[in-house]
Structures are given as structure tokens and as C-alpha cells.
PDB file of C-alpha atoms in Angstrom:
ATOM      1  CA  UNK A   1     124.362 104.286  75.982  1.00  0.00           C
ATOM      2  CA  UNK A   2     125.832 106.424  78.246  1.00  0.00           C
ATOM      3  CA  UNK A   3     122.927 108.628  79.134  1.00  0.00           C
ATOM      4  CA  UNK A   4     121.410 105.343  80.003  1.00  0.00           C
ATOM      5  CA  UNK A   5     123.910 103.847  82.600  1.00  0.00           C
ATOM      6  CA  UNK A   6     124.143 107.522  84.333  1.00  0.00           C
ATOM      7  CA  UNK A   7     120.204 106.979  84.441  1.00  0.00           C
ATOM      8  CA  UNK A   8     120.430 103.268  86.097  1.00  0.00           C
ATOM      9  CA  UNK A   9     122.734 104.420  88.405  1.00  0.00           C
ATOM     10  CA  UNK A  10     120.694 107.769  89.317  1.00  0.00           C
ATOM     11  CA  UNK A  11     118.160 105.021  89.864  1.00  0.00           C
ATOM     12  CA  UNK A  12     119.798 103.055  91.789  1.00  0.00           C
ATOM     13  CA  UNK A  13     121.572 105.830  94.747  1.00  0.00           C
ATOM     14  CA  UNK A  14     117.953 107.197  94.725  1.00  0.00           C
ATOM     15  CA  UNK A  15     116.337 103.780  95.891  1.00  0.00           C
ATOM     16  CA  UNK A  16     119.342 103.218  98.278  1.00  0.00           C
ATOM     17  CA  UNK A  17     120.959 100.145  96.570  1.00  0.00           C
ATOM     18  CA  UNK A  18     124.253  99.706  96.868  1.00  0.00           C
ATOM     19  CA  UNK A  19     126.375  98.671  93.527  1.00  0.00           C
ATOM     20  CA  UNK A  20     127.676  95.197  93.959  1.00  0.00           C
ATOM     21  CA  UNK A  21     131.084  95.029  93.196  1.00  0.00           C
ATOM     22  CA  UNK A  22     132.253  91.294  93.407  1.00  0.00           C
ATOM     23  CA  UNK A  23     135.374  90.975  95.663  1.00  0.00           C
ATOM     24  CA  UNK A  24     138.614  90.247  93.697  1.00  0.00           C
ATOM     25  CA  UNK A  25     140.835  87.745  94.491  1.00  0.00           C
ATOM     26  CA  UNK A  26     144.317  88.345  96.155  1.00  0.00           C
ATOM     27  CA  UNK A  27     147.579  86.592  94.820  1.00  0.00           C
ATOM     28  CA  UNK A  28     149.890  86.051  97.655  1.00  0.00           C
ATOM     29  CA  UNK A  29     153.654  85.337  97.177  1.00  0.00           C
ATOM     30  CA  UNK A  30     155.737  82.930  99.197  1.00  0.00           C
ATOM     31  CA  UNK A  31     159.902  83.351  98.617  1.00  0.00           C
ATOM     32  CA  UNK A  32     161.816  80.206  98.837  1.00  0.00           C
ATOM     33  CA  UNK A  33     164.886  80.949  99.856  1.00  0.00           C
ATOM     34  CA  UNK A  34     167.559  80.797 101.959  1.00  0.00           C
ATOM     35  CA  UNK A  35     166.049  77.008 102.525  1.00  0.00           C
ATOM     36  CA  UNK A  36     163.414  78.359 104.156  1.00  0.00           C
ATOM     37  CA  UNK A  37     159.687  79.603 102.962  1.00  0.00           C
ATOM     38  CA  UNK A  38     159.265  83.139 103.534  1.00  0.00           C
ATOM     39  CA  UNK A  39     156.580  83.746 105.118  1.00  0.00           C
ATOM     40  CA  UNK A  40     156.249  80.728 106.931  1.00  0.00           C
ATOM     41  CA  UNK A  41     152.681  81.354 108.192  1.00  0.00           C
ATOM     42  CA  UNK A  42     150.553  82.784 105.700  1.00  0.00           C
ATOM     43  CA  UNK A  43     146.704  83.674 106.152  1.00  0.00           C
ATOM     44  CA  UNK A  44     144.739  84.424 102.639  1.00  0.00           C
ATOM     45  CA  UNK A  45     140.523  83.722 101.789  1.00  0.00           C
ATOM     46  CA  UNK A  46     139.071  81.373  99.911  1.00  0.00           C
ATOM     47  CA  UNK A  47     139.509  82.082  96.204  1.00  0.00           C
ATOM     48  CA  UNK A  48     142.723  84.010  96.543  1.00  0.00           C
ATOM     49  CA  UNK A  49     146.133  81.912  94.874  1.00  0.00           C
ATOM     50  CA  UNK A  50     149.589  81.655  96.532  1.00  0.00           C
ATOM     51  CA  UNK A  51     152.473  81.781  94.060  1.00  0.00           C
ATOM     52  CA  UNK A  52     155.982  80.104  95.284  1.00  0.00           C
ATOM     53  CA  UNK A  53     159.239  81.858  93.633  1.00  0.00           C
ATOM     54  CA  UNK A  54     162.125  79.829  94.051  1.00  0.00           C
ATOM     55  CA  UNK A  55     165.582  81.539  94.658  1.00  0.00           C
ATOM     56  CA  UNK A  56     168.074  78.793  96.010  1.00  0.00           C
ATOM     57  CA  UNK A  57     170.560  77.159  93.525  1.00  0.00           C
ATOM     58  CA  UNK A  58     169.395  73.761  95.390  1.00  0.00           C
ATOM     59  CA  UNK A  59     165.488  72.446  93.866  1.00  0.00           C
ATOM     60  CA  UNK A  60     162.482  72.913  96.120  1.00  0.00           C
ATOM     61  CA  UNK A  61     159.124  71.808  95.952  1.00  0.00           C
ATOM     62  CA  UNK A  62     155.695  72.464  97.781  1.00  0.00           C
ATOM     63  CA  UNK A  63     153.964  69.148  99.667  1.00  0.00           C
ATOM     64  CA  UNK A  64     151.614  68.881 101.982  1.00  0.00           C
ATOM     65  CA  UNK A  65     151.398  67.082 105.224  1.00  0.00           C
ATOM     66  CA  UNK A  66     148.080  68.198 106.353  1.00  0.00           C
ATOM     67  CA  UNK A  67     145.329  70.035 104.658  1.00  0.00           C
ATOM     68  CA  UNK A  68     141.508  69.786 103.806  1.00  0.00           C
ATOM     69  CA  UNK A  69     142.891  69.295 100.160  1.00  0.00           C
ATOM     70  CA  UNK A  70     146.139  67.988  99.269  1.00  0.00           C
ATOM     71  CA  UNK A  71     148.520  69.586  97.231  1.00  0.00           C
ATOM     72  CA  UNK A  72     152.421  68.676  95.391  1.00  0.00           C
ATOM     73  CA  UNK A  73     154.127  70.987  92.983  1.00  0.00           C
ATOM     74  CA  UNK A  74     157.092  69.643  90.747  1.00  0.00           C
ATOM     75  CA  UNK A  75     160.478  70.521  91.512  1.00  0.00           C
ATOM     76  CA  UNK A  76     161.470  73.735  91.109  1.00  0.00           C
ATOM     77  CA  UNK A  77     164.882  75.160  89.834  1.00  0.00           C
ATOM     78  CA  UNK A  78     166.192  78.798  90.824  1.00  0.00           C
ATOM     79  CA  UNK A  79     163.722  81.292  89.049  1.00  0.00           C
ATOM     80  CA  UNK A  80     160.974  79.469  88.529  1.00  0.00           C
ATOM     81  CA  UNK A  81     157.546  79.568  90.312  1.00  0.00           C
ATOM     82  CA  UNK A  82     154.735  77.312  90.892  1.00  0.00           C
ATOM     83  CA  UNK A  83     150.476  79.256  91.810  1.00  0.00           C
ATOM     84  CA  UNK A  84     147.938  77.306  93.761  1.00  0.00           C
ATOM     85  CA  UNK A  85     144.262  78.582  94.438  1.00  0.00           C
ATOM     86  CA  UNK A  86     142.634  77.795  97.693  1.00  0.00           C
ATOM     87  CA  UNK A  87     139.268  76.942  97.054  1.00  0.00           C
ATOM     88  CA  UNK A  88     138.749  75.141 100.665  1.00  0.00           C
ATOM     89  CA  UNK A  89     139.088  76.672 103.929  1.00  0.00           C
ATOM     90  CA  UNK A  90     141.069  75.435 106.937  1.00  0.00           C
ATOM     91  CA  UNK A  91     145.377  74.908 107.522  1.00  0.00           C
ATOM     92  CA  UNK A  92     147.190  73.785 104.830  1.00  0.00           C
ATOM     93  CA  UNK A  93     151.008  72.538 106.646  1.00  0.00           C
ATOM     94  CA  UNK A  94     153.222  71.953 104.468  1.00  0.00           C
ATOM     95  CA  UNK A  95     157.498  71.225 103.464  1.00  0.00           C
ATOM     96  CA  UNK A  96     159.883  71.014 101.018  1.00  0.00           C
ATOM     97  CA  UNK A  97     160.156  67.065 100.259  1.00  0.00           C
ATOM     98  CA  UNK A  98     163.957  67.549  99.636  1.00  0.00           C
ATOM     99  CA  UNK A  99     164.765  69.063 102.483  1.00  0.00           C
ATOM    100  CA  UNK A 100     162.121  68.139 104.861  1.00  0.00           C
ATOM    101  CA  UNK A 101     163.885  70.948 107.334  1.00  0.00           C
ATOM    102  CA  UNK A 102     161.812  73.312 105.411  1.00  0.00           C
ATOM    103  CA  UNK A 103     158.207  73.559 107.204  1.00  0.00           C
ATOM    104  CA  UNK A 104     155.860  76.501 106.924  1.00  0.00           C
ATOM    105  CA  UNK A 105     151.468  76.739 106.555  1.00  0.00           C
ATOM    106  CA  UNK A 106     148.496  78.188 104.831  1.00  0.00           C
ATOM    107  CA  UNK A 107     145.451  79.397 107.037  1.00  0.00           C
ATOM    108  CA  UNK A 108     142.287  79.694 104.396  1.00  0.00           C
ATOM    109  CA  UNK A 109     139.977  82.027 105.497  1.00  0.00           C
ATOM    110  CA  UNK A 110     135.788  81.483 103.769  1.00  0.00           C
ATOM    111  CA  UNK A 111     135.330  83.999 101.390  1.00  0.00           C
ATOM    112  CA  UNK A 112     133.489  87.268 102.966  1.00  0.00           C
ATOM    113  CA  UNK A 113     129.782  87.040 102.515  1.00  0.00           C
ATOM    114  CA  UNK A 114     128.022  89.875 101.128  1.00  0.00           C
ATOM    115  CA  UNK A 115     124.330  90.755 102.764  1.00  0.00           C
ATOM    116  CA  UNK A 116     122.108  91.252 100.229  1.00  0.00           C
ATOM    117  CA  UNK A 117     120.798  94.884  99.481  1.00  0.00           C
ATOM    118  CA  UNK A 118     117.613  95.501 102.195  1.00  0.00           C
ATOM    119  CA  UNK A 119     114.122  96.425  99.992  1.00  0.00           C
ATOM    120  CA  UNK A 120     112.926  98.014 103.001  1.00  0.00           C
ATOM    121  CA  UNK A 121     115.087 101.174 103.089  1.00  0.00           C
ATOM    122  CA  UNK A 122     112.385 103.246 102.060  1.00  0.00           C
ATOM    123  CA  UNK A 123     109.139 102.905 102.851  1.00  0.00           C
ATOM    124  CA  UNK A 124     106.059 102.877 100.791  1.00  0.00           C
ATOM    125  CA  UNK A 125     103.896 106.046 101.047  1.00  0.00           C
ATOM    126  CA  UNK A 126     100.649 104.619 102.375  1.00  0.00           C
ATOM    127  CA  UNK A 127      97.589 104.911  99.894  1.00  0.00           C
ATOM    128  CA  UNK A 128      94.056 105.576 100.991  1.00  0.00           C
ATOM    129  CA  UNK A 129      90.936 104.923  98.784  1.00  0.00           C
ATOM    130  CA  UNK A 130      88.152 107.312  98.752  1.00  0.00           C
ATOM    131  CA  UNK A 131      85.623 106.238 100.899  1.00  0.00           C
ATOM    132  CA  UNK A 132      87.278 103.564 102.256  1.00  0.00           C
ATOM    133  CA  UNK A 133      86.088 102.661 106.104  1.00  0.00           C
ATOM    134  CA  UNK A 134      89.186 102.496 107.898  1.00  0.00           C
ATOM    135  CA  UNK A 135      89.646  99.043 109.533  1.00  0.00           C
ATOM    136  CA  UNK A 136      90.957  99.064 113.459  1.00  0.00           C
ATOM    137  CA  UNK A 137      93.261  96.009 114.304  1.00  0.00           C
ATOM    138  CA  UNK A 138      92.506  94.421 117.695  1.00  0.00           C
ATOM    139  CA  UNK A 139      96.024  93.715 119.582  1.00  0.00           C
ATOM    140  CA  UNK A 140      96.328  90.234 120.624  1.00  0.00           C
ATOM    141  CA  UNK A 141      94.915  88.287 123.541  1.00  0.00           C
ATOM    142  CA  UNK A 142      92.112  91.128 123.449  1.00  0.00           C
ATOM    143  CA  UNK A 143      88.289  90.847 122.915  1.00  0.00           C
ATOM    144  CA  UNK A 144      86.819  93.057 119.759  1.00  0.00           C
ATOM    145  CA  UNK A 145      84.746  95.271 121.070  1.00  0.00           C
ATOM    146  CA  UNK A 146      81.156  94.390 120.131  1.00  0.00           C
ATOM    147  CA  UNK A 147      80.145  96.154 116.963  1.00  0.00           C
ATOM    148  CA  UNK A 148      76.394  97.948 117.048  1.00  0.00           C
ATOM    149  CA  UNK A 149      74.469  96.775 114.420  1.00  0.00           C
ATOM    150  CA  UNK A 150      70.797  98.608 113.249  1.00  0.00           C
ATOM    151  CA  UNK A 151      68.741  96.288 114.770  1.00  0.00           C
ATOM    152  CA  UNK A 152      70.567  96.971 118.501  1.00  0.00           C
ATOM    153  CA  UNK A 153      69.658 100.960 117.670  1.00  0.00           C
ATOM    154  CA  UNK A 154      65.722  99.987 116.832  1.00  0.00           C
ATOM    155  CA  UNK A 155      63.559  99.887 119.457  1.00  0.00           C
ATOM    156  CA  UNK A 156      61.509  96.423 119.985  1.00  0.00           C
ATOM    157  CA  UNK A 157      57.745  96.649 118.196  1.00  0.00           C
ATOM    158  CA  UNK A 158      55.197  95.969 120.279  1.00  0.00           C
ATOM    159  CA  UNK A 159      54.206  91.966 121.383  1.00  0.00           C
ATOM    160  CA  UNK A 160      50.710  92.612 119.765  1.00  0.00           C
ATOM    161  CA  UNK A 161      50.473  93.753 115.882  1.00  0.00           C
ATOM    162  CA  UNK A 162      47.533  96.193 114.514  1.00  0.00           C
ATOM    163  CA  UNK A 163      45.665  93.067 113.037  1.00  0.00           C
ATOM    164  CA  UNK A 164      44.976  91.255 116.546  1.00  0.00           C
ATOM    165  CA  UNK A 165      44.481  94.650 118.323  1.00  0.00           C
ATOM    166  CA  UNK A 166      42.292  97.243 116.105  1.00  0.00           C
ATOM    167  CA  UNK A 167      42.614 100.995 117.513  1.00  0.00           C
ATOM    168  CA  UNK A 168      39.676 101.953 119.589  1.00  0.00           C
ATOM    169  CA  UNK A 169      38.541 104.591 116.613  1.00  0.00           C
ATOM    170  CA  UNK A 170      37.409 101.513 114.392  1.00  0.00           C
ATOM    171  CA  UNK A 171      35.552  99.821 117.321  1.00  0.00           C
ATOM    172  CA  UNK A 172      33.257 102.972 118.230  1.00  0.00           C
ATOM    173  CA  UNK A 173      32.708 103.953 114.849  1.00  0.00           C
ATOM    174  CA  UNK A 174      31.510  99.675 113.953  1.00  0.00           C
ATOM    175  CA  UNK A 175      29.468 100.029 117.214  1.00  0.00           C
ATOM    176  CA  UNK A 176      27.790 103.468 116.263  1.00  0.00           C
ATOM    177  CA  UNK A 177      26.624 102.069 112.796  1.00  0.00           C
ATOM    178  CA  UNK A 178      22.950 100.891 112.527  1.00  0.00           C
ATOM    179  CA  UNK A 179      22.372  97.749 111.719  1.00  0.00           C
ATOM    180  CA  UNK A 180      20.449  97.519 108.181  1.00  0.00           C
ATOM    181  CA  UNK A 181      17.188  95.494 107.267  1.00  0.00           C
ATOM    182  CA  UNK A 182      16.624  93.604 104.252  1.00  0.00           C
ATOM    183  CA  UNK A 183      14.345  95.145 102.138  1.00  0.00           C
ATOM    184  CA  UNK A 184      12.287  91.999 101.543  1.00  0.00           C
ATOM    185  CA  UNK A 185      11.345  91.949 105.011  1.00  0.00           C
ATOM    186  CA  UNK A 186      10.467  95.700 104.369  1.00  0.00           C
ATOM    187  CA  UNK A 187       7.939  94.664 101.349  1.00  0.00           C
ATOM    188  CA  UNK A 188       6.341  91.418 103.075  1.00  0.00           C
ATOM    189  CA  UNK A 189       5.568  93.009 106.209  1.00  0.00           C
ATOM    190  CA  UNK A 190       3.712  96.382 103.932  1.00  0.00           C
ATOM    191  CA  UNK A 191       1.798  93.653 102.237  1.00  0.00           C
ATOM    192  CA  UNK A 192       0.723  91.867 105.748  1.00  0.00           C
ATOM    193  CA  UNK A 193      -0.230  95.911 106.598  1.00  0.00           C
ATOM    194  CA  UNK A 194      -2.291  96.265 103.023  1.00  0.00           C
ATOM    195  CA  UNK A 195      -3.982  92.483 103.979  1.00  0.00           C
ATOM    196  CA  UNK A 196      -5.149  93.247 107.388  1.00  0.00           C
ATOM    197  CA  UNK A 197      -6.273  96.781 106.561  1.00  0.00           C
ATOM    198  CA  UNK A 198      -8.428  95.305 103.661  1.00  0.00           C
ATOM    199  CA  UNK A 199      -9.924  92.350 106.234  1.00  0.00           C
ATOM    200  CA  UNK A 200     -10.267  95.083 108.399  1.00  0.00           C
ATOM    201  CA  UNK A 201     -12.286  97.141 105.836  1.00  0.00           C
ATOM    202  CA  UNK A 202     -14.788  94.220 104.650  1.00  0.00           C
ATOM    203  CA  UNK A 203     -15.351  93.430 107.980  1.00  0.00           C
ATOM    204  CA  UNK A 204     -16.850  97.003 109.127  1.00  0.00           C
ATOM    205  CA  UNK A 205     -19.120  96.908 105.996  1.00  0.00           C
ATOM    206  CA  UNK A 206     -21.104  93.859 106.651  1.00  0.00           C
ATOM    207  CA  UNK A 207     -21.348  94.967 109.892  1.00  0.00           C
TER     208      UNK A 207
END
């Protein structure tokens, strides 16, 4: 158990927290006599308690006249003592209601406010992933500058394309090709030949 809470509190100087340690409240004393309050102007907090000790042979008591809260203790005989806690700030004037000559106050301070413990004492170590593209913030009231994409970087193809346009090459070698005949034409036109020989033969004979 105890190797534990040395641990916490290793833990807790290393991340720079301070230990809370809750404010205790005061008890104040206030001496009637003499028919008088001693002191007669007393400043405490909120929280803290004021104890009266009476020390006159003649009874006292504690009323007030003004205060944010009102207060009356019973009558007090030599030795005896009445506490009050102040849980309101602001004057508290008060007397002795048998012997009104007796006048004295109570200034209630608020309690003191603790600031919380800062998170940001120490900061983070920064983390970057592998292969991560670091990203550039643009300040404000400033235009990004424009990013270049691959299309910007690749020149423009031409207007015309390869299908409405064929190279040159093609077009002398199409024009330098003979054109072919059919071979039909090729066998009726030996034929007519073979015909007009024969006629031509008869004809000499009967000649």
C-alpha cells in the first residue's frame, strides 16, 4: 500500500500536478470582558467559526443588528462560551442585548478559490506517421496558393486525333498499291479472245 501511494505521488510531481490540500477552517476567539468584546472588529473567511468566551460576573449575549444572516446566542454566565460559523460573506454588527453599550463586528471574507491544476504544463511530443504528406496551414485573410495538379503538367494533345488525320506513310503506301481485277473479267474476256480467233480461223479457210 505504501509502495503504491509513493508511486501516485512520483506520478503526480512528474506530470506537474500539484496535491490539493483543501483549506482548513480557522476558529477565531472573541473575549467578553471588561463589558466590552475584544476584538471589536474582527475579519475571518467564509467557513471559519468565531467562539465568544465570557469573563464578566454580569451575563452577556451575542445579537445582531445588521448582517447578511442573523444571529442570537443565549445568555451567557462567566466561563461559558457560545461558536458560530460564517457561512455568508459580508459585515456582521453586532451588541450585547443587556448592555447595548457593548458594540463590536464581523467582516466575512469568500472563501479563497483554488485554480484548478493546468493540463497543459507539458506538452505532448508531436507524432509523425510514416509517409504522411505534411499539411501547410494557410494564415487567415490569405489566398491558398493554387495547387498543380497532373493535368496542368501535361501538355495539350493535338485538336486533330490519328483517326481523322492518317500519317502521310499510310496514304503513299494506299496510293502505290495496284488496283486488282476480278478474275471473272479475266476468264470472259480469254473466252471473247478464243471466239474471235476461231471466227477468225473459219473465215480464212473458206476463203
Amino acid at each position: 500500500m505504501r509502495r503504491a501511494a509513493l508511486a501516485v505521488a512520483g506520478l503526480l510531481v512528474f506530470l506537474n500536478v500539484p496535491l490539493a490540500s483543501p483549506a482548513a477552517a480557522a476558529t477565531q476567539q472573541v473575549m467578553m470582558q471588561g463589558y466590552a468584546f475584544s476584538p471589536a472588529a474582527l475579519t475571518v473567511r467564509v467557513g471559519d467559526t468565531v467562539t465568544w468566551m465570557q469573563h464578566d460576573e454580569a451575563p452577556h449575549d451575542v445579537v445582531t443588528t445588521s448582517a447578511p444572516v442573523a444571529f442570537r446566542s443565549p445568555q451567557l454566565s462567566a466561563g461559558q462560551s457560545w461558536s458560530y460559523t460564517f457561512r455568508q460573506a459580508g459585515t456582521y454588527q453586532y451588541y450585547c442585548s443587556v448592555h447595548p453599550d457593548m458594540r463590536a463586528s464581523v467582516t466575512v471574507l469568500p472563501a479563497p478559490t483554488t485554480a484548478p491544476p493546468s493540463t497543459a504544463t507539458r506538452p505532448l511530443p508531436s507524432r509523425t506517421v510514416a509517409g504522411a504528406v505534411p499539411v501547410a496551414t494557410t494564415p487567415p485573410g490569405s489566398t491558398p496558393p493554387a495547387t498543380t495538379s497532373a493535368a496542368a503538367v501535361t501538355p495539350a494533345a493535338p485538336a486533330t486525333s490519328a483517326a481523322a488525320e492518317p500519317p502521310p506513310v499510310v496514304q503513299q503506301a494506299t496510293a502505290a498499291t495496284p488496283a486488282t481485277l476480278d478474275p471473272m473479267l479475266l476468264v470472259a474476256g480469254l473466252v471473247t479472245g478464243i471466239a474471235v480467233l476461231c471466227l477468225l480461223l473459219l473465215s480464212s479457210r473458206r476463203a
